[in-house]
Amino acid sequence: LYIDPLFEELSLDSQYIESDHNLAHHRPPKTSNVDYLDLITFASTIYRKLSRGHERLSSSRVIEVESELDERFSVDIDVGRLVYEELTDRRVYLPMYRRLLKRVSPEVAFVVVGYGRESFIEACAEADIPVVELQHGTIDKYHLGYSFPGDREKRFAPDFLFSFGPAWTDGVELPIDEENVFPVGYEYLEREYERYRDTKSQEEVVFISQGTVGERLSKLAAKLVANLQQGTTITYKLHPGEYDRWRGEYPWLRESNVDVVADEVPLYELLSRASTQVGVYSTAVYEGLRFGTPTVLVDTNGISHMEKLVVEHDVPVVSDVDELQTFLSSVQETQIDPELFFCESPINNFERALESVRNQ
């Protein structure tokens, strides 16, 4: 979604290398020219299983971090084990990524997610290959992958960030130099917007679910459908991570008249025809704003990530089904400039940004 529409349009000479998703790959691949990272990513796991070394670190720094976590949050986290696994990964990944880069010899390396790719970025830095991160989801000052306020630093972060739009990084202290952040846009979303923009609106309230808030949202949807008048549809759009487990985890949805949707209906079709979207902090909520979909947020875990929408753009936040019903009767089409979050002309913007990377 983030790469193909750009690279195909510009006919760039590229090689796409994919990690597994839950130990598998989607087949058949929609992307041309695909290779897989399985040999590299699984090698570290095998190494840990065969290694006779210590399975955790117990340095004074590790002990200090564990003690602080226990004191401040009353949680017992085995930081020594986590650090051991990360360093083991690096020990295996780094030489293999060096060989990969030597074999492919790229001019520029792109990653869709910058955090979690530190060993790859380190290998690129050694080979003097610039790394560009393409935005894949929300970015805000509470996101641990992007926000490094004060004197915090990150040793191996991407050199450049191509964002969806200027609003995402405004007020966020990134580990990337400000002049190396380019608002580019989201070409896949723009294509889908053109496809569904004229869809006729329906009396349909669409809930945008996420695993982290699914229990709260799904209960709210089940209560709402019992209270609403006939003629209004309640649709509950599952996150892909919920497809296989929602029946066991949200039994109240099975017993309700809520229309639960996995991938039978495209997300953008739902957003374009919805009379209102209800969510917490999913990227899909912002995508709904691209369609001008009236929006209501729910006050639960993660709502702090939507601070910009709530404070600067007056998007309403509700706590219970009564408040939600009140807002549903009066909520208006969202009047937010979509270019703040999704720039127009992503192809042209991307081409200019890539030229800047090459020039540097």
Tab-separated table of C-alpha atoms in Angstrom:
chain	number	residue	atom	x	y	z
A	1	LEU	CA	0.000	0.000	0.000
A	2	TYR	CA	2.776	2.434	0.879
A	3	ILE	CA	5.383	1.486	-1.717
A	4	ASP	CA	3.902	-0.068	-4.840
A	5	PRO	CA	1.733	2.851	-6.052
A	6	LEU	CA	4.804	5.109	-5.933
A	7	PHE	CA	7.404	2.799	-7.421
A	8	GLU	CA	5.149	1.447	-10.154
A	9	GLU	CA	4.086	4.915	-11.286
A	10	LEU	CA	7.680	6.117	-11.544
A	11	SER	CA	9.080	2.840	-12.959
A	12	LEU	CA	11.916	2.842	-10.445
A	13	ASP	CA	14.482	0.067	-10.553
A	14	SER	CA	13.706	-1.513	-7.200
A	15	GLN	CA	13.924	-4.727	-5.236
A	16	TYR	CA	11.271	-5.377	-2.574
A	17	ILE	CA	12.356	-7.564	0.361
A	18	GLU	CA	9.607	-8.672	2.705
A	19	SER	CA	9.560	-9.898	6.292
A	20	ASP	CA	7.148	-12.636	7.311
A	21	HIS	CA	3.827	-11.836	8.958
A	22	ASN	CA	3.067	-14.399	11.670
A	23	LEU	CA	5.566	-16.796	10.065
A	24	ALA	CA	3.871	-16.608	6.656
A	25	HIS	CA	3.653	-14.524	3.478
A	26	HIS	CA	0.530	-13.556	1.580
A	27	ARG	CA	0.229	-15.524	-1.641
A	28	PRO	CA	0.138	-14.787	-4.444
A	29	PRO	CA	2.129	-11.578	-3.902
A	30	LYS	CA	0.624	-8.454	-5.455
A	31	THR	CA	4.053	-6.836	-5.581
A	32	SER	CA	6.403	-7.712	-8.404
A	33	ASN	CA	10.060	-8.555	-7.873
A	34	VAL	CA	9.758	-9.845	-4.300
A	35	ASP	CA	12.370	-11.589	-2.173
A	36	TYR	CA	12.043	-12.614	1.469
A	37	LEU	CA	14.016	-11.976	4.643
A	38	ASP	CA	13.185	-15.334	6.233
A	39	LEU	CA	16.759	-16.637	6.206
A	40	ILE	CA	17.959	-13.561	8.101
A	41	THR	CA	15.069	-13.161	10.541
A	42	PHE	CA	14.844	-16.845	11.464
A	43	ALA	CA	18.608	-17.258	11.785
A	44	SER	CA	18.663	-15.247	15.011
A	45	THR	CA	15.978	-17.429	16.592
A	46	ILE	CA	17.896	-20.558	15.638
A	47	TYR	CA	21.120	-19.040	16.990
A	48	ARG	CA	19.491	-18.299	20.365
A	49	LYS	CA	18.176	-21.855	20.586
A	50	LEU	CA	21.582	-23.351	19.876
A	51	SER	CA	23.679	-20.856	21.840
A	52	ARG	CA	24.994	-21.921	25.244
A	53	GLY	CA	25.555	-18.331	26.345
A	54	HIS	CA	23.656	-16.570	29.109
A	55	GLU	CA	20.008	-16.010	28.255
A	56	ARG	CA	19.773	-12.621	29.946
A	57	LEU	CA	22.002	-9.695	30.824
A	58	SER	CA	22.453	-8.577	34.410
A	59	SER	CA	24.518	-5.407	34.099
A	60	SER	CA	24.057	-2.552	36.568
A	61	ARG	CA	22.205	-0.568	33.884
A	62	VAL	CA	19.735	-3.404	33.301
A	63	ILE	CA	19.132	-3.756	37.034
A	64	GLU	CA	18.594	0.018	37.306
A	65	VAL	CA	15.989	0.022	34.527
A	66	GLU	CA	14.145	-2.970	35.996
A	67	SER	CA	14.077	-1.322	39.437
A	68	GLU	CA	12.734	1.956	38.025
A	69	LEU	CA	9.957	0.159	36.126
A	70	ASP	CA	8.973	-1.725	39.275
A	71	GLU	CA	9.064	1.394	41.460
A	72	ARG	CA	7.172	3.696	39.086
A	73	PHE	CA	4.663	1.318	37.522
A	74	SER	CA	4.605	-1.737	39.829
A	75	VAL	CA	5.412	-4.085	36.962
A	76	ASP	CA	8.063	-6.779	36.795
A	77	ILE	CA	9.736	-6.666	33.366
A	78	ASP	CA	12.633	-8.961	32.526
A	79	VAL	CA	14.653	-6.247	30.785
A	80	GLY	CA	17.776	-8.427	30.892
A	81	ARG	CA	16.065	-11.050	28.762
A	82	LEU	CA	14.733	-8.488	26.291
A	83	VAL	CA	18.133	-6.828	25.904
A	84	TYR	CA	19.808	-10.209	25.431
A	85	GLU	CA	17.401	-11.050	22.608
A	86	GLU	CA	17.914	-7.679	20.932
A	87	LEU	CA	21.699	-7.940	21.073
A	88	THR	CA	21.577	-11.508	19.817
A	89	ASP	CA	19.453	-10.355	16.894
A	90	ARG	CA	21.996	-7.630	16.143
A	91	ARG	CA	24.896	-10.103	16.311
A	92	VAL	CA	23.233	-12.255	13.662
A	93	TYR	CA	21.507	-9.575	11.586
A	94	LEU	CA	24.374	-7.142	11.109
A	95	PRO	CA	26.776	-9.356	9.107
A	96	MET	CA	23.895	-10.781	7.077
A	97	TYR	CA	22.529	-7.330	6.250
A	98	ARG	CA	26.042	-6.286	5.235
A	99	ARG	CA	26.128	-9.158	2.746
A	100	LEU	CA	22.642	-8.328	1.500
A	101	LEU	CA	23.513	-4.681	0.864
A	102	LYS	CA	26.751	-5.634	-0.859
A	103	ARG	CA	24.836	-8.001	-3.129
A	104	VAL	CA	21.966	-5.628	-3.999
A	105	SER	CA	24.031	-2.409	-3.860
A	106	PRO	CA	21.100	0.006	-3.548
A	107	GLU	CA	21.359	3.736	-4.113
A	108	VAL	CA	18.655	4.371	-1.496
A	109	ALA	CA	17.027	2.026	1.032
A	110	PHE	CA	13.371	2.450	1.997
A	111	VAL	CA	11.706	1.069	5.118
A	112	VAL	CA	8.011	1.211	5.896
A	113	VAL	CA	8.645	1.095	9.653
A	114	GLY	CA	11.835	2.625	11.007
A	115	TYR	CA	11.738	1.321	14.562
A	116	GLY	CA	12.609	-2.361	14.850
A	117	ARG	CA	14.959	-2.062	11.847
A	118	GLU	CA	17.937	-0.678	13.742
A	119	SER	CA	20.394	-3.367	12.630
A	120	PHE	CA	19.456	-2.859	8.994
A	121	ILE	CA	19.820	0.911	9.378
A	122	GLU	CA	23.209	0.409	11.058
A	123	ALA	CA	24.394	-1.712	8.136
A	124	CYS	CA	23.182	0.964	5.711
A	125	ALA	CA	25.022	3.662	7.675
A	126	GLU	CA	28.259	1.650	7.441
A	127	ALA	CA	27.790	1.357	3.675
A	128	ASP	CA	26.889	5.056	3.306
A	129	ILE	CA	23.424	4.176	1.963
A	130	PRO	CA	20.713	6.711	2.913
A	131	VAL	CA	17.616	5.233	4.577
A	132	VAL	CA	14.173	6.724	3.929
A	133	GLU	CA	11.185	5.810	6.082
A	134	LEU	CA	7.765	5.932	4.422
A	135	GLN	CA	5.031	6.795	6.918
A	136	HIS	CA	2.747	3.845	7.578
A	137	GLY	CA	0.521	5.039	10.440
A	138	THR	CA	-0.013	7.700	13.052
A	139	ILE	CA	2.866	9.846	14.310
A	140	ASP	CA	2.503	12.015	17.400
A	141	LYS	CA	4.405	13.153	20.469
A	142	TYR	CA	3.208	10.135	22.484
A	143	HIS	CA	4.432	7.546	19.959
A	144	LEU	CA	7.492	5.830	21.428
A	145	GLY	CA	8.809	4.983	17.976
A	146	TYR	CA	9.036	8.619	16.878
A	147	SER	CA	9.055	10.953	19.857
A	148	PHE	CA	12.442	11.685	21.450
A	149	PRO	CA	11.896	14.895	23.455
A	150	GLY	CA	14.563	16.867	25.256
A	151	ASP	CA	18.054	15.427	25.147
A	152	ARG	CA	16.913	11.946	24.136
A	153	GLU	CA	18.597	10.592	21.025
A	154	LYS	CA	18.414	7.507	18.869
A	155	ARG	CA	21.609	6.129	17.460
A	156	PHE	CA	20.260	4.364	14.371
A	157	ALA	CA	17.179	6.082	12.968
A	158	PRO	CA	16.320	6.589	9.290
A	159	ASP	CA	18.043	9.539	7.641
A	160	PHE	CA	14.839	10.820	6.018
A	161	LEU	CA	11.099	10.601	6.620
A	162	PHE	CA	8.526	10.909	3.829
A	163	SER	CA	5.316	11.715	5.704
A	164	PHE	CA	1.662	11.736	4.635
A	165	GLY	CA	1.381	15.451	5.390
A	166	PRO	CA	2.798	18.324	7.472
A	167	ALA	CA	0.449	17.960	10.459
A	168	TRP	CA	1.813	14.570	11.503
A	169	THR	CA	5.263	15.754	12.559
A	170	ASP	CA	4.268	19.222	13.789
A	171	GLY	CA	5.303	19.430	17.453
A	172	VAL	CA	6.979	15.996	17.450
A	173	GLU	CA	10.681	15.891	18.375
A	174	LEU	CA	11.800	13.287	15.861
A	175	PRO	CA	15.174	11.496	15.807
A	176	ILE	CA	15.459	12.796	12.222
A	177	ASP	CA	16.673	16.277	11.267
A	178	GLU	CA	13.782	18.607	10.497
A	179	GLU	CA	15.144	19.469	7.042
A	180	ASN	CA	15.102	15.749	6.185
A	181	VAL	CA	11.344	15.389	6.720
A	182	PHE	CA	9.335	15.695	3.492
A	183	PRO	CA	5.513	15.814	3.432
A	184	VAL	CA	4.772	13.609	0.433
A	185	GLY	CA	1.233	12.248	0.737
A	186	TYR	CA	-0.362	8.810	0.508
A	187	GLU	CA	-0.842	7.754	-3.100
A	188	TYR	CA	-2.854	4.611	-2.338
A	189	LEU	CA	-5.380	6.625	-0.307
A	190	GLU	CA	-5.692	9.209	-3.085
A	191	ARG	CA	-6.467	6.484	-5.616
A	192	GLU	CA	-9.116	5.008	-3.334
A	193	TYR	CA	-10.550	8.460	-2.646
A	194	GLU	CA	-11.082	9.026	-6.369
A	195	ARG	CA	-12.690	5.596	-6.593
A	196	TYR	CA	-15.200	6.067	-3.774
A	197	ARG	CA	-15.605	9.837	-3.427
A	198	ASP	CA	-19.033	9.863	-5.105
A	199	THR	CA	-20.453	6.980	-3.057
A	200	LYS	CA	-23.916	7.847	-1.758
A	201	SER	CA	-24.023	8.409	1.996
A	202	GLN	CA	-26.148	6.043	4.094
A	203	GLU	CA	-27.546	6.100	7.621
A	204	GLU	CA	-24.665	3.966	8.797
A	205	VAL	CA	-22.450	4.376	11.865
A	206	VAL	CA	-19.084	2.692	11.265
A	207	PHE	CA	-16.942	1.689	14.256
A	208	ILE	CA	-13.200	1.525	13.485
A	209	SER	CA	-11.790	-1.199	15.730
A	210	GLN	CA	-8.292	-1.963	17.028
A	211	GLY	CA	-7.183	-4.853	19.214
A	212	THR	CA	-6.048	-2.511	21.981
A	213	VAL	CA	-9.500	-0.929	22.349
A	214	GLY	CA	-11.721	-3.562	20.761
A	215	GLU	CA	-13.443	-4.702	23.932
A	216	ARG	CA	-14.561	-1.186	24.862
A	217	LEU	CA	-15.568	-0.211	21.319
A	218	SER	CA	-17.455	-3.424	20.600
A	219	LYS	CA	-19.483	-3.149	23.823
A	220	LEU	CA	-20.344	0.431	22.903
A	221	ALA	CA	-21.487	-0.684	19.432
A	222	ALA	CA	-23.645	-3.450	20.919
A	223	LYS	CA	-25.309	-0.996	23.331
A	224	LEU	CA	-25.845	1.569	20.583
A	225	VAL	CA	-27.568	-0.828	18.203
A	226	ALA	CA	-30.066	-1.714	20.928
A	227	ASN	CA	-30.980	1.961	21.433
A	228	LEU	CA	-31.025	3.340	17.894
A	229	GLN	CA	-34.156	3.745	15.843
A	230	GLN	CA	-34.801	1.514	12.871
A	231	GLY	CA	-33.230	2.543	9.610
A	232	THR	CA	-29.719	3.150	10.976
A	233	THR	CA	-27.099	0.455	10.450
A	234	ILE	CA	-24.285	-0.145	12.930
A	235	THR	CA	-21.200	-1.576	11.210
A	236	TYR	CA	-18.199	-2.784	13.182
A	237	LYS	CA	-15.047	-2.804	11.033
A	238	LEU	CA	-12.521	-5.220	12.515
A	239	HIS	CA	-8.792	-4.650	12.496
A	240	PRO	CA	-7.020	-7.458	10.557
A	241	GLY	CA	-5.536	-8.703	13.844
A	242	GLU	CA	-9.078	-9.319	15.129
A	243	TYR	CA	-10.428	-11.323	12.175
A	244	ASP	CA	-9.740	-14.738	13.691
A	245	ARG	CA	-10.492	-14.011	17.340
A	246	TRP	CA	-13.387	-11.577	17.607
A	247	ARG	CA	-16.057	-14.266	18.052
A	248	GLY	CA	-14.331	-15.544	21.172
A	249	GLU	CA	-13.291	-12.180	22.590
A	250	TYR	CA	-16.390	-10.118	21.734
A	251	PRO	CA	-19.310	-12.553	22.249
A	252	TRP	CA	-21.719	-9.621	22.757
A	253	LEU	CA	-21.190	-8.698	19.103
A	254	ARG	CA	-22.303	-12.161	17.980
A	255	GLU	CA	-25.491	-11.764	19.983
A	256	SER	CA	-26.276	-8.255	18.685
A	257	ASN	CA	-27.599	-6.805	15.435
A	258	VAL	CA	-24.267	-5.148	14.712
A	259	ASP	CA	-22.993	-5.859	11.205
A	260	VAL	CA	-19.437	-7.148	11.798
A	261	VAL	CA	-17.142	-6.694	8.806
A	262	ALA	CA	-13.685	-8.171	8.265
A	263	ASP	CA	-12.585	-7.577	4.670
A	264	GLU	CA	-15.840	-8.320	2.829
A	265	VAL	CA	-16.351	-4.588	2.265
A	266	PRO	CA	-13.360	-2.340	1.477
A	267	LEU	CA	-12.513	0.069	4.285
A	268	TYR	CA	-12.701	3.140	2.044
A	269	GLU	CA	-16.128	2.185	0.749
A	270	LEU	CA	-17.325	2.048	4.349
A	271	LEU	CA	-15.759	5.406	5.187
A	272	SER	CA	-17.169	7.098	2.104
A	273	ARG	CA	-20.770	5.968	2.714
A	274	ALA	CA	-20.816	6.288	6.535
A	275	SER	CA	-22.978	8.954	8.148
A	276	THR	CA	-20.525	8.894	11.094
A	277	GLN	CA	-17.311	7.086	11.977
A	278	VAL	CA	-16.524	6.166	15.598
A	279	GLY	CA	-12.996	5.279	16.695
A	280	VAL	CA	-10.147	5.963	19.078
A	281	TYR	CA	-6.705	6.410	17.520
A	282	SER	CA	-6.624	4.279	14.390
A	283	THR	CA	-4.995	5.675	11.246
A	284	ALA	CA	-8.286	4.787	9.533
A	285	VAL	CA	-9.973	7.593	11.500
A	286	TYR	CA	-7.696	10.089	9.736
A	287	GLU	CA	-8.402	8.386	6.419
A	288	GLY	CA	-12.088	8.909	7.104
A	289	LEU	CA	-11.373	12.617	7.453
A	290	ARG	CA	-10.048	12.526	3.885
A	291	PHE	CA	-13.611	11.621	2.852
A	292	GLY	CA	-15.053	14.326	5.123
A	293	THR	CA	-16.762	11.658	7.229
A	294	PRO	CA	-18.325	13.071	10.427
A	295	THR	CA	-16.204	11.787	13.300
A	296	VAL	CA	-16.688	10.943	16.982
A	297	LEU	CA	-13.883	9.652	19.201
A	298	VAL	CA	-14.236	7.452	22.293
A	299	ASP	CA	-12.473	8.325	25.545
A	300	THR	CA	-10.473	5.181	26.292
A	301	ASN	CA	-6.883	3.883	26.117
A	302	GLY	CA	-4.929	5.692	23.423
A	303	ILE	CA	-7.167	8.753	23.049
A	304	SER	CA	-4.176	10.955	23.964
A	305	HIS	CA	-2.775	10.189	20.502
A	306	MET	CA	-5.669	12.204	19.027
A	307	GLU	CA	-4.865	15.348	21.014
A	308	LYS	CA	-4.298	17.402	17.854
A	309	LEU	CA	-7.714	16.524	16.427
A	310	VAL	CA	-9.492	17.164	19.722
A	311	VAL	CA	-7.753	20.398	20.720
A	312	GLU	CA	-7.056	22.019	17.360
A	313	HIS	CA	-9.992	20.743	15.289
A	314	ASP	CA	-12.767	20.255	17.883
A	315	VAL	CA	-13.451	16.617	17.078
A	316	PRO	CA	-15.885	15.440	19.799
A	317	VAL	CA	-14.968	12.805	22.395
A	318	VAL	CA	-17.602	10.680	24.188
A	319	SER	CA	-17.446	8.450	27.250
A	320	ASP	CA	-20.635	6.358	27.034
A	321	VAL	CA	-23.500	5.380	24.771
A	322	ASP	CA	-25.747	8.255	25.901
A	323	GLU	CA	-23.147	10.852	24.956
A	324	LEU	CA	-22.541	9.041	21.675
A	325	GLN	CA	-26.242	9.126	20.788
A	326	THR	CA	-26.381	12.837	21.544
A	327	PHE	CA	-23.484	13.575	19.217
A	328	LEU	CA	-24.811	11.284	16.484
A	329	SER	CA	-27.943	13.403	16.260
A	330	SER	CA	-25.975	16.604	15.632
A	331	VAL	CA	-22.488	15.730	14.332
A	332	GLN	CA	-21.538	17.603	11.150
A	333	GLU	CA	-19.289	16.771	8.221
A	334	THR	CA	-15.721	17.274	9.373
A	335	GLN	CA	-14.329	20.604	8.145
A	336	ILE	CA	-10.616	19.824	8.380
A	337	ASP	CA	-8.322	20.680	5.501
A	338	PRO	CA	-7.374	17.184	4.287
A	339	GLU	CA	-4.027	18.462	3.001
A	340	LEU	CA	-2.847	18.927	6.581
A	341	PHE	CA	-2.728	15.154	6.954
A	342	PHE	CA	-2.567	13.943	3.329
A	343	CYS	CA	-0.804	16.095	0.727
A	344	GLU	CA	-2.121	16.346	-2.800
A	345	SER	CA	-0.061	15.043	-5.734
A	346	PRO	CA	1.920	12.341	-3.860
A	347	ILE	CA	3.716	11.131	-7.004
A	348	ASN	CA	5.144	14.574	-7.792
A	349	ASN	CA	6.009	15.185	-4.132
A	350	PHE	CA	7.735	11.824	-3.857
A	351	GLU	CA	9.760	12.442	-6.999
A	352	ARG	CA	10.978	15.812	-5.695
A	353	ALA	CA	11.782	14.403	-2.247
A	354	LEU	CA	13.712	11.495	-3.722
A	355	GLU	CA	15.738	13.923	-5.820
A	356	SER	CA	16.611	15.821	-2.634
A	357	VAL	CA	17.810	12.603	-1.023
A	358	ARG	CA	19.991	11.827	-4.026
A	359	ASN	CA	21.435	15.328	-4.056
A	360	GLN	CA	22.394	15.086	-0.401
